[in-house]
Coordinates of C-alpha atoms in Angstrom, one line a residue:
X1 CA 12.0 12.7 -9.7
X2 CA 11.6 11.8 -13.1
X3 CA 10.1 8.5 -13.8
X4 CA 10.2 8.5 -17.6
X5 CA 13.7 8.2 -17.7
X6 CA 14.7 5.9 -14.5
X7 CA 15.7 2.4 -15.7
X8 CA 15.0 0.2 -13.4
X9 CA 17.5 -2.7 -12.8
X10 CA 16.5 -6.3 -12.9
X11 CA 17.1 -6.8 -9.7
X12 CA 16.3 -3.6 -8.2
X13 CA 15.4 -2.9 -4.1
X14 CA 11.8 -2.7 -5.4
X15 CA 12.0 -6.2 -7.0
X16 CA 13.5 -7.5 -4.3
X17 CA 10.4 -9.3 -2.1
X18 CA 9.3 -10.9 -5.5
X19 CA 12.6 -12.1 -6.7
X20 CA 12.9 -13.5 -3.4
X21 CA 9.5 -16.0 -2.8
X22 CA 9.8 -16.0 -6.7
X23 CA 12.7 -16.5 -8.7
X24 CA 11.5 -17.6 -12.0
X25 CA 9.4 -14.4 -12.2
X26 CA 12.2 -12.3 -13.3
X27 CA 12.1 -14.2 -16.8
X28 CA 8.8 -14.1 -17.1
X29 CA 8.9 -10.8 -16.7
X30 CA 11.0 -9.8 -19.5
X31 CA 9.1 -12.3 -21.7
X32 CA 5.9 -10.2 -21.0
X33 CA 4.6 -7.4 -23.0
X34 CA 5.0 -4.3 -21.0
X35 CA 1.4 -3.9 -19.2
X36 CA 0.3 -0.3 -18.6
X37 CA 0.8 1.5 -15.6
X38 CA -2.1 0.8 -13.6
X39 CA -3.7 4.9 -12.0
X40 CA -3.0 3.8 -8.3
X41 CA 0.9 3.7 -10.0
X42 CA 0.8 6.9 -11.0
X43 CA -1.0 7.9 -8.3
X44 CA 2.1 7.2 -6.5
X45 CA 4.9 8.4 -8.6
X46 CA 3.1 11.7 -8.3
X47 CA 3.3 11.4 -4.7
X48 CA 6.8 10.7 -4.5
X49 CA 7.4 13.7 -7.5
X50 CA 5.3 16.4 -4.4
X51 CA 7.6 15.1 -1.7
X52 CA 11.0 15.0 -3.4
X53 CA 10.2 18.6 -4.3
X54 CA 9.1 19.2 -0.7
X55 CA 12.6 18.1 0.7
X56 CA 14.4 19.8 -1.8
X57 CA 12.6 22.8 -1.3
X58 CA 12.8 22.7 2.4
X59 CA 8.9 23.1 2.6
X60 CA 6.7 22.2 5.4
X61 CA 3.3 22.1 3.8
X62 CA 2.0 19.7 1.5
X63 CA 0.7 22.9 -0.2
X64 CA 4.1 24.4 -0.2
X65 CA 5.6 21.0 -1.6
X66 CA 3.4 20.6 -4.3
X67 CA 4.2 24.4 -5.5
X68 CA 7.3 23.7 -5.8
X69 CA 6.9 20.5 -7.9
X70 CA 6.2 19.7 -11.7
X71 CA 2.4 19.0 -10.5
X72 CA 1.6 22.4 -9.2
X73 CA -1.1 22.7 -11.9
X74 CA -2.5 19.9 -10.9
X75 CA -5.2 19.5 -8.6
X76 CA -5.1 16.8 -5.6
X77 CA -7.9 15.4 -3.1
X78 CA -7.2 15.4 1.1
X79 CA -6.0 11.9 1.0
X80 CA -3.4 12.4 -1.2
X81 CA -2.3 15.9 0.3
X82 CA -2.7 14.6 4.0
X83 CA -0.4 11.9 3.4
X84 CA 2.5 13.9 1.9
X85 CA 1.8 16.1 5.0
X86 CA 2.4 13.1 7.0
X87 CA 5.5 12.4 5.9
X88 CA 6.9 15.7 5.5
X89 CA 6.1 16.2 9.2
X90 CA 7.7 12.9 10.4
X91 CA 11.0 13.9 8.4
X92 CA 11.6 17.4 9.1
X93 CA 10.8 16.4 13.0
X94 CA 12.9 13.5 12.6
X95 CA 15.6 15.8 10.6
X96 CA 15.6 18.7 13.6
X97 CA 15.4 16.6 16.7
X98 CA 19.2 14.8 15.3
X99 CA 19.9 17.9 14.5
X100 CA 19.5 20.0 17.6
X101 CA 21.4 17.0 19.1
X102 CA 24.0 16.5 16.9
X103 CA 24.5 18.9 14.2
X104 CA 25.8 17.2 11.7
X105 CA 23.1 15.5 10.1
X106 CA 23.0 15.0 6.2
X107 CA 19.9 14.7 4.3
X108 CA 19.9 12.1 1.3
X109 CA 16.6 13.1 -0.9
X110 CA 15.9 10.1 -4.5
X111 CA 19.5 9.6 -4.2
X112 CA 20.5 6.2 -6.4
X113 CA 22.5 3.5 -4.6
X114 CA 24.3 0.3 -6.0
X115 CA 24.8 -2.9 -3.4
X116 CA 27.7 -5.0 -5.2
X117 CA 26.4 -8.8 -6.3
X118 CA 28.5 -11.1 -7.5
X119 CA 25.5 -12.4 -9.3
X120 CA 24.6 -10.0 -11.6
X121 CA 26.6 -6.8 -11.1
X122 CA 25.2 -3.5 -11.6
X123 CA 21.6 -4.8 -11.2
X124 CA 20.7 -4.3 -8.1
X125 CA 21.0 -0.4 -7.3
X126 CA 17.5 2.0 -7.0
X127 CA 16.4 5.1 -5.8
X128 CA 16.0 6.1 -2.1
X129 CA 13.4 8.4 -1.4
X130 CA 15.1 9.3 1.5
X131 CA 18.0 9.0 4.3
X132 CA 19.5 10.8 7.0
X133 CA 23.0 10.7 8.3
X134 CA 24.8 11.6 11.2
X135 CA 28.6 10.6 12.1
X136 CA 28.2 12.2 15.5
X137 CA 25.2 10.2 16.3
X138 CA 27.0 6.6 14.2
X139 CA 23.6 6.7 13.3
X140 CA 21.6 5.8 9.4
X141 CA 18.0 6.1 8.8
X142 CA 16.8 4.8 5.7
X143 CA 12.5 5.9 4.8
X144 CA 11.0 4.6 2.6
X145 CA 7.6 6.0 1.4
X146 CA 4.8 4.1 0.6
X147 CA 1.2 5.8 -1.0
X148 CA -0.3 2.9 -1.0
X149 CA -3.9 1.8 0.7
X150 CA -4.3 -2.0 0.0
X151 CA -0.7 -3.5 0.9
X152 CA 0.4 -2.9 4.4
X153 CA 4.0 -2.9 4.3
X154 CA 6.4 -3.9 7.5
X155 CA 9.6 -2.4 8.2
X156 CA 10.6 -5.2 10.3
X157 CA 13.6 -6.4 7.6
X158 CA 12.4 -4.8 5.3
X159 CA 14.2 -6.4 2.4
X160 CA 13.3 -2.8 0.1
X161 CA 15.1 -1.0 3.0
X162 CA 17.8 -3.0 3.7
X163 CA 18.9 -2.7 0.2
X164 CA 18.8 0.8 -0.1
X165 CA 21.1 1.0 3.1
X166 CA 23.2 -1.5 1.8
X167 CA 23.5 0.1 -1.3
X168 CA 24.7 3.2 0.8
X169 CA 27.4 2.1 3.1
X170 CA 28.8 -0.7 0.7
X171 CA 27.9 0.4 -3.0
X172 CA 29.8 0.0 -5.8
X173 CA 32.0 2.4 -7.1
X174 CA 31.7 4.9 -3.9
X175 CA 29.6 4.1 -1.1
X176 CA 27.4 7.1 0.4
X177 CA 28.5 6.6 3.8
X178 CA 31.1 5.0 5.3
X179 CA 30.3 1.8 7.1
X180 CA 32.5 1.8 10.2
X181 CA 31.2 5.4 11.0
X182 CA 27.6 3.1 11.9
X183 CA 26.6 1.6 14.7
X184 CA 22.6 1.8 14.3
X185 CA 20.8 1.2 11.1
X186 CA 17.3 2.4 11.4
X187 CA 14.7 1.3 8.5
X188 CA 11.4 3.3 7.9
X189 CA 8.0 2.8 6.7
X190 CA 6.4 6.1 6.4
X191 CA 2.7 4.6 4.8
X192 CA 0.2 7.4 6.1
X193 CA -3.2 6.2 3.8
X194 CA -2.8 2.3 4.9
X195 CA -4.1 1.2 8.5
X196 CA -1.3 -0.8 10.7
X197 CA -2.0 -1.4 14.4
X198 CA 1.7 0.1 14.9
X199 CA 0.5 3.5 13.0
X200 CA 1.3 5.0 10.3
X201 CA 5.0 5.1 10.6
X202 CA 7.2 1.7 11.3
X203 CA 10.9 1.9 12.4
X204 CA 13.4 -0.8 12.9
X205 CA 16.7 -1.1 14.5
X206 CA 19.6 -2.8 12.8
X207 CA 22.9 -2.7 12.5
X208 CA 25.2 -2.2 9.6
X209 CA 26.3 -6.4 9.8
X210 CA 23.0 -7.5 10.0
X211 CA 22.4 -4.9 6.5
X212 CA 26.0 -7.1 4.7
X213 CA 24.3 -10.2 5.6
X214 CA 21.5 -9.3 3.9
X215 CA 23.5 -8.2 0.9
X216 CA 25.0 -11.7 0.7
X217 CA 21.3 -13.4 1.5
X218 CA 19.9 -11.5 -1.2
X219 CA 23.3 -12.6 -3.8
X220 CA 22.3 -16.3 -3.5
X221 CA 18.9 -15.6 -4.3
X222 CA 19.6 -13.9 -7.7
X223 CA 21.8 -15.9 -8.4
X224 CA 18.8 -18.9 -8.5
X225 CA 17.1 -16.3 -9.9
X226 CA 19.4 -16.5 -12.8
X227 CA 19.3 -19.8 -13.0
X228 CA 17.9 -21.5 -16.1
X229 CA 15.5 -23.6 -14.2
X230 CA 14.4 -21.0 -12.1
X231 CA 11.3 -22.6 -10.2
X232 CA 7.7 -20.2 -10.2
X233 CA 6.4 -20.3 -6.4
X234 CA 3.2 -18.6 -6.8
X235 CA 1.7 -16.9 -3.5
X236 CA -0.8 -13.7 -3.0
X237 CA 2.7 -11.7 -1.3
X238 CA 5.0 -12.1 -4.5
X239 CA 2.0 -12.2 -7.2
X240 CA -0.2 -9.3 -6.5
X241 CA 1.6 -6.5 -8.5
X242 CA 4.2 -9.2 -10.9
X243 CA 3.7 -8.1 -14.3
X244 CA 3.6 -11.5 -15.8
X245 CA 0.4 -13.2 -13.1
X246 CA -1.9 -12.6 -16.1
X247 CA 0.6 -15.4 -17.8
X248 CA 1.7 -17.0 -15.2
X249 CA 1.1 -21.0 -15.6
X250 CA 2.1 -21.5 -12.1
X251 CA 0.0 -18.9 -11.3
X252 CA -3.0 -20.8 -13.0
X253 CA -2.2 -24.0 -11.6
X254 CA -1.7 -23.2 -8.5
X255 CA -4.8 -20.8 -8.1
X256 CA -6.6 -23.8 -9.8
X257 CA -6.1 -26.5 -7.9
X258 CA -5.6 -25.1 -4.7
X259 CA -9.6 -24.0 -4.6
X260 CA -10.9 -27.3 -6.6
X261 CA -9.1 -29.7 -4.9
X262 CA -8.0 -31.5 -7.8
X263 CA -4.9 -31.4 -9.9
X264 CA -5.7 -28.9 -12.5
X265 CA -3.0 -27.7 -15.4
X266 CA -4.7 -25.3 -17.2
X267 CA -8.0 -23.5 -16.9
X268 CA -9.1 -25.5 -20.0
X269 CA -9.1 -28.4 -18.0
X270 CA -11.9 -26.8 -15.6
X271 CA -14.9 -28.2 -17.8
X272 CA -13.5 -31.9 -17.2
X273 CA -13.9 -31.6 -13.2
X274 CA -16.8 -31.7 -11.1
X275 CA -17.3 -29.0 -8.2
X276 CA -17.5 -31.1 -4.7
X277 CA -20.8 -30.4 -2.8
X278 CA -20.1 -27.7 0.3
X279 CA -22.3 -29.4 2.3
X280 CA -20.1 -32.6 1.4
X281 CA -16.9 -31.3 2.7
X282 CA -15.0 -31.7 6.2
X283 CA -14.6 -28.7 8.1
X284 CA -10.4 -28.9 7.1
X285 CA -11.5 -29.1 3.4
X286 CA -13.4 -26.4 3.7
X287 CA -11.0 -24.0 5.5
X288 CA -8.3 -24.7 2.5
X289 CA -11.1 -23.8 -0.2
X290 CA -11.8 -20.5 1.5
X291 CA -7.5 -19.8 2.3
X292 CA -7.7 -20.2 -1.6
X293 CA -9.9 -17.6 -2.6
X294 CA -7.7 -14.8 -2.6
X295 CA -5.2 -16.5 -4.9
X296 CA -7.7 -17.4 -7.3
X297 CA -9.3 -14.0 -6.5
X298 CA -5.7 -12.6 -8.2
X299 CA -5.5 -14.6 -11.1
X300 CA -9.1 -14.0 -12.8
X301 CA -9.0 -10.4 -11.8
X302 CA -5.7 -10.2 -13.4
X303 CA -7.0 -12.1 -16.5
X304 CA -9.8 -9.4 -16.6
X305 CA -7.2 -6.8 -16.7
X306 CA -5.0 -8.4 -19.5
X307 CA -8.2 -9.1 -21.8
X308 CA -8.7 -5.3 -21.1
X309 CA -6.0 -4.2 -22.1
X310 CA -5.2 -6.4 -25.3
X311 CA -9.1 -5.4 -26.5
X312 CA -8.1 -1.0 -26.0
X313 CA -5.1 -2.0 -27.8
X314 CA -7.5 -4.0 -30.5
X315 CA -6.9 -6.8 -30.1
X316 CA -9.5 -9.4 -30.3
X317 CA -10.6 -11.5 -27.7
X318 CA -12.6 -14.1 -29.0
X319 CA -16.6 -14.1 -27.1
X320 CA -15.5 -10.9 -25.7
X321 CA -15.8 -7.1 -27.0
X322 CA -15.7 -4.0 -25.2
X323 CA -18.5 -1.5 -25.5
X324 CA -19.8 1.9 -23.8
X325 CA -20.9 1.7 -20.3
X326 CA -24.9 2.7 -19.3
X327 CA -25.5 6.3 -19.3
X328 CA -26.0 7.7 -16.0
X329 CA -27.8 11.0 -15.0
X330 CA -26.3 14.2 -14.1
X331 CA -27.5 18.0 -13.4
X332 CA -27.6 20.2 -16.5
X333 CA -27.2 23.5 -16.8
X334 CA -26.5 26.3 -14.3
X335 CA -27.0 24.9 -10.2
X336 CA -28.4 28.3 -9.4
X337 CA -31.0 28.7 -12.1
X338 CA -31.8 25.2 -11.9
X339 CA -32.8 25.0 -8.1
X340 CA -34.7 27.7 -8.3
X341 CA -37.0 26.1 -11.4
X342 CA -37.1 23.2 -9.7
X343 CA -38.5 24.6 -6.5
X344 CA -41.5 26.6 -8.3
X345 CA -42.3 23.4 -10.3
X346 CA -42.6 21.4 -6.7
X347 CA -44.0 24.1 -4.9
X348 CA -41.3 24.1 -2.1
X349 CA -38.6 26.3 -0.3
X350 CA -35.4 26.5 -2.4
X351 CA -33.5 24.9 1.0
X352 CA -35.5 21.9 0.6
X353 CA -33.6 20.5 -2.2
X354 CA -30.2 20.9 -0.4
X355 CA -29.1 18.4 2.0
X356 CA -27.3 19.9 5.2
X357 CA -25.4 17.4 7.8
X358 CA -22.2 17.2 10.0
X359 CA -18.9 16.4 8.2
X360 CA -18.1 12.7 8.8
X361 CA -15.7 11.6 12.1
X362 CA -12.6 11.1 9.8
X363 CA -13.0 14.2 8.5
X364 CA -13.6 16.4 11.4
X365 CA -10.8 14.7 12.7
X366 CA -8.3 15.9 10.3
X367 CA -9.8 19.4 10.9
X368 CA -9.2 19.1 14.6
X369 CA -5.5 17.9 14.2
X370 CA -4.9 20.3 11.6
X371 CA -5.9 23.1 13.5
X372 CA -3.7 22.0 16.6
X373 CA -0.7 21.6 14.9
X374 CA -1.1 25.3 13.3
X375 CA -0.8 26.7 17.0
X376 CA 2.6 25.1 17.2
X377 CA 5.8 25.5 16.2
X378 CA 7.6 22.5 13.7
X379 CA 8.9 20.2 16.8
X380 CA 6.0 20.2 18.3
X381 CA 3.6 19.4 16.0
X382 CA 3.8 15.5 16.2
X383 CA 2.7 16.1 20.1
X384 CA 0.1 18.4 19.4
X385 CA -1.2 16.0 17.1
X386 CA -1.6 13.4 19.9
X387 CA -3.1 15.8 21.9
X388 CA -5.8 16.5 19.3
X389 CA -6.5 13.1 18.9
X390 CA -7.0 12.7 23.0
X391 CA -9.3 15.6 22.8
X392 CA -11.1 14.5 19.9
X393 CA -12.0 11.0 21.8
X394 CA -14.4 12.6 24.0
X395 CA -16.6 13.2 21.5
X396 CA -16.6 9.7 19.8
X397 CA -17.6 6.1 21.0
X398 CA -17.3 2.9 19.9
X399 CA -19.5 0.4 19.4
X400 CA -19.6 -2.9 17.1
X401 CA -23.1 -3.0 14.5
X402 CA -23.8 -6.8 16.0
X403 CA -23.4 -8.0 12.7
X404 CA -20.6 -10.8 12.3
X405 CA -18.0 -11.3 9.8
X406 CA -15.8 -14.3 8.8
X407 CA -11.7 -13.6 8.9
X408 CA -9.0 -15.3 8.9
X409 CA -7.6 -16.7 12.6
X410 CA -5.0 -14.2 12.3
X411 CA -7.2 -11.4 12.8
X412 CA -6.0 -9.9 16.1
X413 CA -9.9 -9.4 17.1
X414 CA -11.3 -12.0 19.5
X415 CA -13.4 -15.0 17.9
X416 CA -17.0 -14.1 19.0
X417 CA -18.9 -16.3 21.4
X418 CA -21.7 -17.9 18.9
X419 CA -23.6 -19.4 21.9
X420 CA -23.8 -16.4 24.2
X421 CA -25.0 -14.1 20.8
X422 CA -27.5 -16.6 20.5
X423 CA -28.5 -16.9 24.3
X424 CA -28.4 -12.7 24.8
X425 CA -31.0 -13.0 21.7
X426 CA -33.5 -15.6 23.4
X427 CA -33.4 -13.8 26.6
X428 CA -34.0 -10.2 24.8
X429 CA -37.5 -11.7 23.1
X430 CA -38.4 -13.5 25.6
X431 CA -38.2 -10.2 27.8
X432 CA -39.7 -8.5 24.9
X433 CA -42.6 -11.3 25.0
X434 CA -43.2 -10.9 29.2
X435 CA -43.3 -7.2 28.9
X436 CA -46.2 -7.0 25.9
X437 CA -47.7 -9.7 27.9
X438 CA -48.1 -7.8 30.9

């Protein structure tokens, strides 16, 4: 995977979500400087350049993977390994289980695909990290990986996905499979760092006439897109990672007004208005204020970011510089000699200057799955990995730190009962009270 020479395409499976809740933003875009590549970016790429080379490879190690890739001098922490471990596991247990049954199964590994539009042809194709084919089975499985933490993505119709398998059984020029050998189209999430209630791995069924409709869907909307007039629809979904919110007007506008409550055009115009009262405010008004947040959140963090950048490049911002950040301490010299100087100056034992405690649950966890799926062989190891988990509960509990938090009423946990907090409170003083009493 080489990602210094991939053009992307302007309408490309990647820019798919955003070009859909946000037409307008393609022009933006290519009115924008480029912004640089942000290190969770890279991050990424790298992670997609270990696991290509993994596949390829036929390795079943994250260790083994990134060996065999560009990076192998590079050095990478248990997060980042884990999760290429992850997905290699889910792929190769995924790739042998079709494989046993069927025989016939082809693996597709950062192959490019092109979906025809009418709209604007050619600009719609990308790389797939992965798929897997079998005729015998009538069966496609598109993956996608994701290394992200932050942004939990669904694979529910996926529109990434779907393009990607669109792009393979009806792509311009050749297709990569042929669409009346498919019955079931099967789109994958593999995101092993982010937290999902459905896991770390999200499948869903589809079929290859549900994938064309998409296709067409996905037509109209760059064919707005396109349009002159394209309309800006800001929203936290499509602006989080546009390369244009730092110069977004709707973006400002929106963000603006939304969490003032007045009509607001520019942040210029923020001096003119007075801030409502809290305490003034219904309990609706209130709730929209706080939905806001987020938005707003965005937009001055990615302002932040774009003064940042235009003051490394030196550029001047005018009442803003950038300077060096506090000095913090470190150790100097050699640990060794040092501990033992330290502990004749203090007059203490050389073991009192080291800290010594258990490994946290997480990782101790990791440790215990690891070491079960080492006393198995390749198909077994995503059972083995349950099992270690099962066995692992028995030496954990749960239990809440009694403080509260304020979320949204999407949350999946229950609203907590204020009054019985409250009463459990009273009636644990006023025990407390009786008993020092007596």
């Amino acid at each position: 995977m080489d990602t210094g020479v991939r053009t992307h395409r302007r309408y490309s499976p990647s820019q798919a979500e955003r070009v859909i809740l946000c037409p307008g933003s393609r022009a933006l875009i290519e009115r924008t400087p480029e912004r640089d590549r942000t290190t969770y970016a890279e991050e990424g790429d790298k992670a997609h350049i270990v696991l290509e080379a993994g596949l390829r490879t036929f390795a079943t190690t994250a260790s083994q993977a990134l060996d065999a890739s560009e990076l192998c001098f590079e050095t990478f922490d248990d997060s980042f390994m884990s999760a290429i471990q992850e997905a290699l596991d889910y792929i190769w247990f995924l790739y042998e289980l079709m494989q046993s049954q069927y025989g016939d199964v082809q693996m597709f590994v950062e192959v490019y695909v092109n979906p025809p539009v009418a709209s604007a042809p050619g600009e719609a194709g990308g790389y797939c990290d992965i798929a897997l084919f079998s005729k015998a089975a009538r069966k496609l499985w598109v993956i996608d990986y994701k290394h992200g933490i932050g942004v939990v993505k669904e694979a529910i119709d996926n529109s990434q996905a779907n393009q990607y398998a669109a792009g393979f059984m009806f792509g311009d020029q050749e297709a990569k499979v042929d669409a009346d050998m498919v019955d079931e189209v099967t789109l994958v999430i593999v995101q092993p760092r982010a937290f999902h209630p459905k896991g770390t791995v999200r499948e869903f069924n589809t079929t290859p006439a549900a994938v064309f409709d998409y296709l067409l869907w996905y037509d109209d909307c760059i064919a707005k897109a396109e349009a002159e007039d394209a309309p800006l629809n800001p929203g936290l979904e499509q602006c989080q990672f546009c390369p244009a919110r730092a110069v977004c007007p709707a973006l400002e506008r929106s963000a603006l007004t939304h969490a003032l409550g007045t009509p607001i055009n520019s942040i210029k115009d923020l001096g003119t208005v007075k801030l409502p009262d809290p305490k003034t405010l219904d309990v609706n008004r209130l709730s929209f204020i706080k939905q806001s947040f987020d938005m707003l959140r965005l937009y001055m963090r990615s302002v932040d970011q774009q003064i940042e950048e235009l003051e490394r490049k030196g550029i001047d911002v005018p009442g803003w510089k950038m300077v060096q950040t506090q000095a913090v301490r470190h150790w100097y010299g050699d640990e060794d000699e040092r501990i033992t100087k330290l502990a004749a100056l203090i007059g203490c034992n050389r073991h009192d200057l080291y800290d010594t405690k258990p490994k946290g649950i997480t990782d101790v966890e990791k440790m215990i799955v690891d070491a079960f799926k080492q006393r198995v062989g390749r198909s077994r190891k995503k059972q083995a990995a349950e099992d270690a988990k099962q066995m692992f509960a028995f030496f954990t509990t749960k239990h809440s730190s009694g403080n509260l938090t304020l979320v949204e009423d999407s949350d999946p946990r229950p609203a907590a009962n204020l009054a019985q907090i409250s009463f459990g409170q009273i009636a644990d003083a006023t025990k407390l009270i009786t008993n020092q009493g007596a």
